[in-house]
Amino acid sequence: MSMKTLAICTAMLFAILTSSYDASAQYKMRVAFPSLATFNNPIEMTNAADGTNRLFVAQQRGLIYVFQNSPTVSSRKTFMDMTGIVSATGSETGLLGIAFHPDYENNRYFYLSYTFDSSGLRSRVTRFEASSSNPDTALRSTQKILLTLAQPYSNHNGGKIAFGPDGYLYISYGDGGSGGDPLNNGQSRTTLLGKILRIDVNSSDPGLSYSIPPTNPYYQNTDGFREEIYAYGVRNIWKFNFDYTTGKLWAGDVGQNAWEEIDIIERGKNYGWNKMEGFYCYSTCDTTGKGFVRPIYNYSHSVGYSITGGYVYRGALLPGLYGKYLYADYGFGTLWSLDYDGINPPTNTTLQDTSWAISSFGEDENKEVYILRYSSTGAIYKIVNTSAITLDLKAAIEGFYNEGTGKLSLKDTVKVYLHQATSPAQIVDSATTIIDSTTLKGYCFFNNAPTGLYYIRVTHRNGLDTWSKSGGESLTRGAVSMYDFTTAASQAYGNNLLLKGSRYCIYSGDVNSDATIDASDNSQIDNDVSAFVTGFIVTDLNADDIVDGSDLLIADNNASNYVSVVAP
């Protein structure tokens, strides 16, 4: 059997084994910041991971905007203006990447990847600093050029940059352009074109503005190979990103005539271009003994012709997509998710078909993913689950809450019910969530309740059932609604909350769940105190793993005040 026949058979088998589903009824893209002005051809979005909850959007012709990550945000600032420095024309040129140093919070360093025109087209990676007095402004005077590379053609410039879990800066460059890689850059290890590079920006080697990580595959080689190379044999990776949970580097490599591919990039590996396109041979099919790494997935140009790589979803708002790779096609405007465990054939799911040009994805500090629509009136979109009501709940449990730190002693589970807002307030749906010890928040997903007006009831293992305020709350499928029990007594029906420090808390002590805190609860706690009971049990009201007088005091105070459930 010839190598070409083997490659075709492999691809056909892969297509048979790979499942494809349509979830377009469940997931939709919605404008994330409807009050924000549009963007002119946005190509990158990221966050600085500095705890400020800001987002940065880069436009192709050099403007970088910064704004707060809030659905109601209506203003933005110019973080940096590279207009007049980056290439002013060309569909694959201009400002192409932005990455913030892992220690940005302290050193204020960030990095740009762009093309510019100087005796021909060139690619460049440069470091800048943000102002210490005005963190929403970058200082062009702080420029430090790290790397400059001549481009033989105007296309296939790649340009994505990102820091990996190892702290090194990764850079993608296309094969130099034209068509079919006429200079054979993908397979040549003496050039940086057609590669993923890895450099250390925290030190410098002689003659360089950076250093070569000693674990790079060609570190100090004597064959003339470029030491910056991390992986090679790629055509034009248009966006790669790290899944920090697994450490894997996911990339979307744009194809030539027939196939788009998704790769997991590993150190020193050869991904086959220009001998392979996806699972298929390209041109002469010269693959014997080359050790090419096949993609984990490819799709034909009948469904898309320019892949836009995305992220493995690690957010909290879309649990059905957790751990799946989100990506799109620039040409067809289709958004997909790919479920791949590294062992079984991947499952590809269509999330939404659009007529948009999808240029990139972004991620915020909470690992929620966004989609960039490439247009002169471009916008930032988010994915919503149209089949569920999503409730962003905030609550504090009296026994767990430390008024000195403003935190809970540990995170714990609550069950949340939605009740009809009209008598007799019947249960419509329920969900379970974990209240975070620091943020006091947890997401609830109600898959059965339709859009409507509801009372929210929170139950905890030793807390008093607590209802939301009079009148009910309007909750919508496909939207995220927020409810905060901690800001005022009036947030609970009948003002049934306890002020502890600056937070209103759900009462603790109803250990027998009879809707009142009374002598029967005290008796149960007292019995466990006498028996020196330890562990995280229902009578341990303050979650310190021992039932003692401090737990009894909490329940006794509430019993003496005749605390009981107040319901509509």
XYZ file of C-alpha atoms in Angstrom, residues 215-504:
290
model
C 14.587 22.655 26.941
C 13.925 23.867 23.399
C 14.449 20.950 20.997
C 17.364 22.541 19.108
C 19.056 24.310 21.979
C 22.790 24.632 21.215
C 22.494 22.314 18.198
C 25.361 22.181 15.687
C 23.204 21.653 12.579
C 22.347 25.290 11.969
C 18.747 24.845 13.140
C 17.106 27.876 14.738
C 17.135 27.410 18.482
C 13.908 29.390 18.943
C 11.932 26.597 17.256
C 9.492 24.753 19.516
C 7.582 22.911 16.751
C 7.563 23.071 12.946
C 5.766 21.971 9.791
C 2.816 24.360 10.142
C 1.256 26.392 7.358
C -0.351 29.387 9.028
C -1.595 28.898 12.567
C -4.300 31.499 13.043
C -4.638 31.538 16.807
C -3.369 29.120 19.378
C -4.052 29.017 23.106
C -3.064 27.064 26.164
C -5.418 24.991 28.229
C -3.883 25.777 31.610
C -5.775 22.908 33.260
C -3.914 20.301 31.205
C -0.981 22.387 29.939
C -1.787 21.464 26.338
C -1.254 23.909 23.469
C -4.171 23.898 21.004
C -3.816 25.442 17.548
C -5.900 25.995 14.434
C -3.775 25.680 11.266
C -5.282 27.192 8.117
C -5.230 24.831 5.138
C -4.315 25.295 1.479
C -6.865 23.866 -0.935
C -8.897 21.263 0.905
C -8.493 20.800 4.685
C -8.434 22.856 7.891
C -6.882 21.241 10.939
C -6.686 21.341 14.730
C -3.390 20.354 16.325
C -2.131 19.840 19.832
C 1.377 21.265 19.616
C 4.196 19.410 21.359
C 7.900 20.156 21.701
C 10.035 19.213 18.728
C 7.211 17.720 16.675
C 6.786 18.097 12.901
C 3.191 18.750 11.812
C 3.721 17.864 8.184
C 3.262 20.982 6.081
C 3.945 21.161 3.117
C 3.824 17.391 2.703
C 0.530 16.947 4.540
C -2.671 18.977 4.666
C -4.802 17.705 7.511
C -4.811 13.895 7.377
C -4.144 13.965 3.641
C -1.019 14.076 1.550
C -0.279 17.359 -0.168
C 1.326 17.351 -3.605
C 3.800 14.455 -3.912
C 2.958 12.773 -0.593
C 6.569 12.510 0.495
C 5.912 11.181 4.007
C 8.156 8.118 4.324
C 10.169 8.192 7.548
C 9.244 11.790 8.303
C 7.427 11.138 11.580
C 4.730 13.686 10.843
C 2.254 14.316 13.648
C -1.329 14.062 12.454
C -3.929 16.578 13.603
C -6.524 15.554 16.144
C -9.243 16.770 13.777
C -9.680 18.208 10.294
C -12.608 19.451 8.258
C -13.015 19.943 4.521
C -13.486 23.144 2.579
C -17.062 22.113 1.930
C -17.895 23.335 5.467
C -15.238 26.037 5.968
C -12.001 27.294 4.478
C -10.160 29.314 7.148
C -10.029 28.002 10.696
C -9.928 30.378 13.665
C -8.425 28.634 16.671
C -10.067 29.195 20.041
C -9.958 27.998 23.636
C -10.669 24.926 25.695
C -13.580 26.210 27.770
C -12.842 26.329 31.518
C -15.473 28.834 32.630
C -18.428 28.320 34.952
C -21.392 29.684 32.985
C -21.618 26.894 30.394
C -21.078 23.568 32.196
C -22.170 21.631 29.114
C -19.136 22.987 27.242
C -16.578 22.547 30.011
C -13.372 20.944 28.736
C -14.387 21.272 25.080
C -12.384 23.152 22.470
C -14.281 26.107 21.020
C -13.252 27.194 17.523
C -14.734 28.682 14.369
C -14.307 29.193 10.649
C -13.532 32.725 9.482
C -14.943 32.156 6.020
C -18.193 30.356 6.818
C -18.879 31.932 10.228
C -19.578 28.603 11.950
C -18.911 28.129 15.657
C -18.097 24.609 16.869
C -17.056 22.723 19.978
C -14.734 19.729 19.852
C -14.814 17.123 22.608
C -11.516 15.238 22.734
C -10.107 13.212 25.623
C -6.848 12.181 23.951
C -7.971 8.567 23.618
C -11.294 8.316 21.819
C -12.141 9.891 18.455
C -13.247 13.507 18.892
C -16.861 14.592 18.713
C -17.492 17.808 16.803
C -20.622 19.827 17.568
C -22.062 22.762 15.652
C -23.022 25.505 18.107
C -24.139 28.178 15.655
C -24.005 29.021 11.957
C -23.635 32.701 11.106
C -22.759 34.865 8.119
C -20.002 36.610 10.112
C -16.258 36.620 9.701
C -15.023 35.296 13.065
C -11.474 36.556 13.523
C -10.598 35.477 17.042
C -11.620 34.390 20.517
C -10.915 35.997 23.874
C -10.939 34.928 27.494
C -11.554 36.937 30.675
C -10.131 36.437 34.162
C -12.980 34.035 34.971
C -12.131 31.846 31.959
C -15.311 32.838 30.163
C -14.846 32.847 26.385
C -15.766 35.558 23.879
C -15.969 35.646 20.079
C -14.739 38.524 17.891
C -16.704 39.477 14.793
C -14.388 40.927 12.160
C -15.988 43.951 10.537
C -15.641 47.712 10.320
C -18.480 47.640 12.852
C -17.215 44.570 14.678
C -18.443 43.474 18.079
C -17.602 41.117 20.943
C -19.966 38.205 21.491
C -20.464 35.661 24.229
C -22.057 32.223 24.121
C -25.298 31.767 26.035
C -27.246 28.630 26.855
C -30.716 29.436 25.544
C -32.213 26.317 27.134
C -31.536 27.343 30.743
C -32.067 30.134 33.243
C -28.664 30.965 34.725
C -28.683 32.515 38.185
C -25.584 34.188 39.603
C -26.374 33.781 43.302
C -24.612 35.507 46.193
C -25.256 34.431 49.778
C -23.456 34.179 53.113
C -24.088 31.506 55.773
C -24.088 32.932 59.305
C -22.057 30.199 60.957
C -19.494 30.060 58.174
C -19.091 33.808 57.707
C -16.038 35.559 59.183
C -16.768 39.257 59.451
C -13.063 40.029 59.848
C -12.035 38.517 56.524
C -15.349 38.915 54.720
C -15.113 35.255 53.688
C -16.695 31.931 54.535
C -14.622 29.430 56.507
C -15.141 27.025 53.588
C -17.180 26.665 50.441
C -20.339 24.641 50.780
C -23.300 23.349 48.831
C -26.737 24.921 48.796
C -29.873 23.848 46.993
C -31.854 26.553 45.257
C -35.521 26.349 44.275
C -37.552 28.466 41.890
C -41.165 28.958 43.027
C -44.064 30.495 41.183
C -44.433 34.137 42.205
C -48.186 33.665 42.550
C -50.000 31.693 45.229
C -49.524 28.896 46.145
C -45.866 29.453 45.118
C -45.367 25.945 43.754
C -41.867 24.663 42.968
C -41.032 24.969 39.275
C -37.370 23.953 39.193
C -34.336 23.386 41.394
C -30.554 23.425 41.120
C -27.548 22.775 43.313
C -24.532 25.049 43.527
C -21.439 25.560 45.641
C -21.094 28.952 47.327
C -17.482 30.060 46.958
C -15.781 30.941 50.224
C -14.188 34.118 48.835
C -16.732 35.569 46.414
C -19.781 34.170 48.279
C -21.150 33.320 44.824
C -22.285 30.277 42.901
C -24.006 29.682 39.545
C -27.345 27.864 39.355
C -28.674 26.375 36.124
C -32.411 25.805 35.791
C -33.141 23.715 32.716
C -36.870 23.226 33.176
C -38.199 26.628 34.223
C -39.450 28.899 31.430
C -38.833 32.629 31.376
C -40.977 34.176 34.087
C -41.365 35.688 37.550
C -40.086 33.585 40.444
C -39.308 33.498 44.116
C -35.824 32.146 44.848
C -35.485 29.896 47.904
C -32.073 28.921 49.258
C -31.631 25.880 51.488
C -28.481 24.890 53.387
C -27.775 21.780 55.451
C -28.050 23.626 58.775
C -29.371 26.992 57.614
C -32.847 28.404 57.699
C -34.664 28.289 54.360
C -34.536 31.840 52.975
C -36.760 33.323 50.269
C -36.058 36.240 47.941
C -37.793 39.576 48.447
C -41.476 40.220 47.968
C -42.789 40.383 44.420
C -40.475 37.814 42.832
C -37.651 38.111 40.335
C -37.849 38.202 36.555
C -35.631 35.399 35.191
C -34.960 34.770 31.496
C -33.798 31.683 29.657
C -30.578 32.377 27.780
C -29.564 35.187 30.128
C -27.566 35.457 33.348
C -29.570 36.950 36.213
C -27.985 38.066 39.469
C -29.412 37.910 42.977
C -27.536 39.042 46.070
C -28.849 38.157 49.536
C -25.926 39.862 51.300
C -26.540 43.572 50.663
C -29.680 44.315 52.685
C -32.212 42.656 54.969
C -34.886 43.542 52.404
C -33.283 41.118 49.930
C -35.006 38.329 51.862
C -38.748 37.910 52.156
C -39.805 39.358 55.500
C -36.292 40.835 56.010
C -35.323 37.400 57.305
C -31.524 37.844 57.330
C -28.946 38.452 60.071
C -26.461 41.342 59.793
C -22.952 40.152 60.589
C -20.282 42.762 59.991
C -21.154 44.331 56.665
C -22.971 41.328 55.213
C -26.468 40.027 55.662
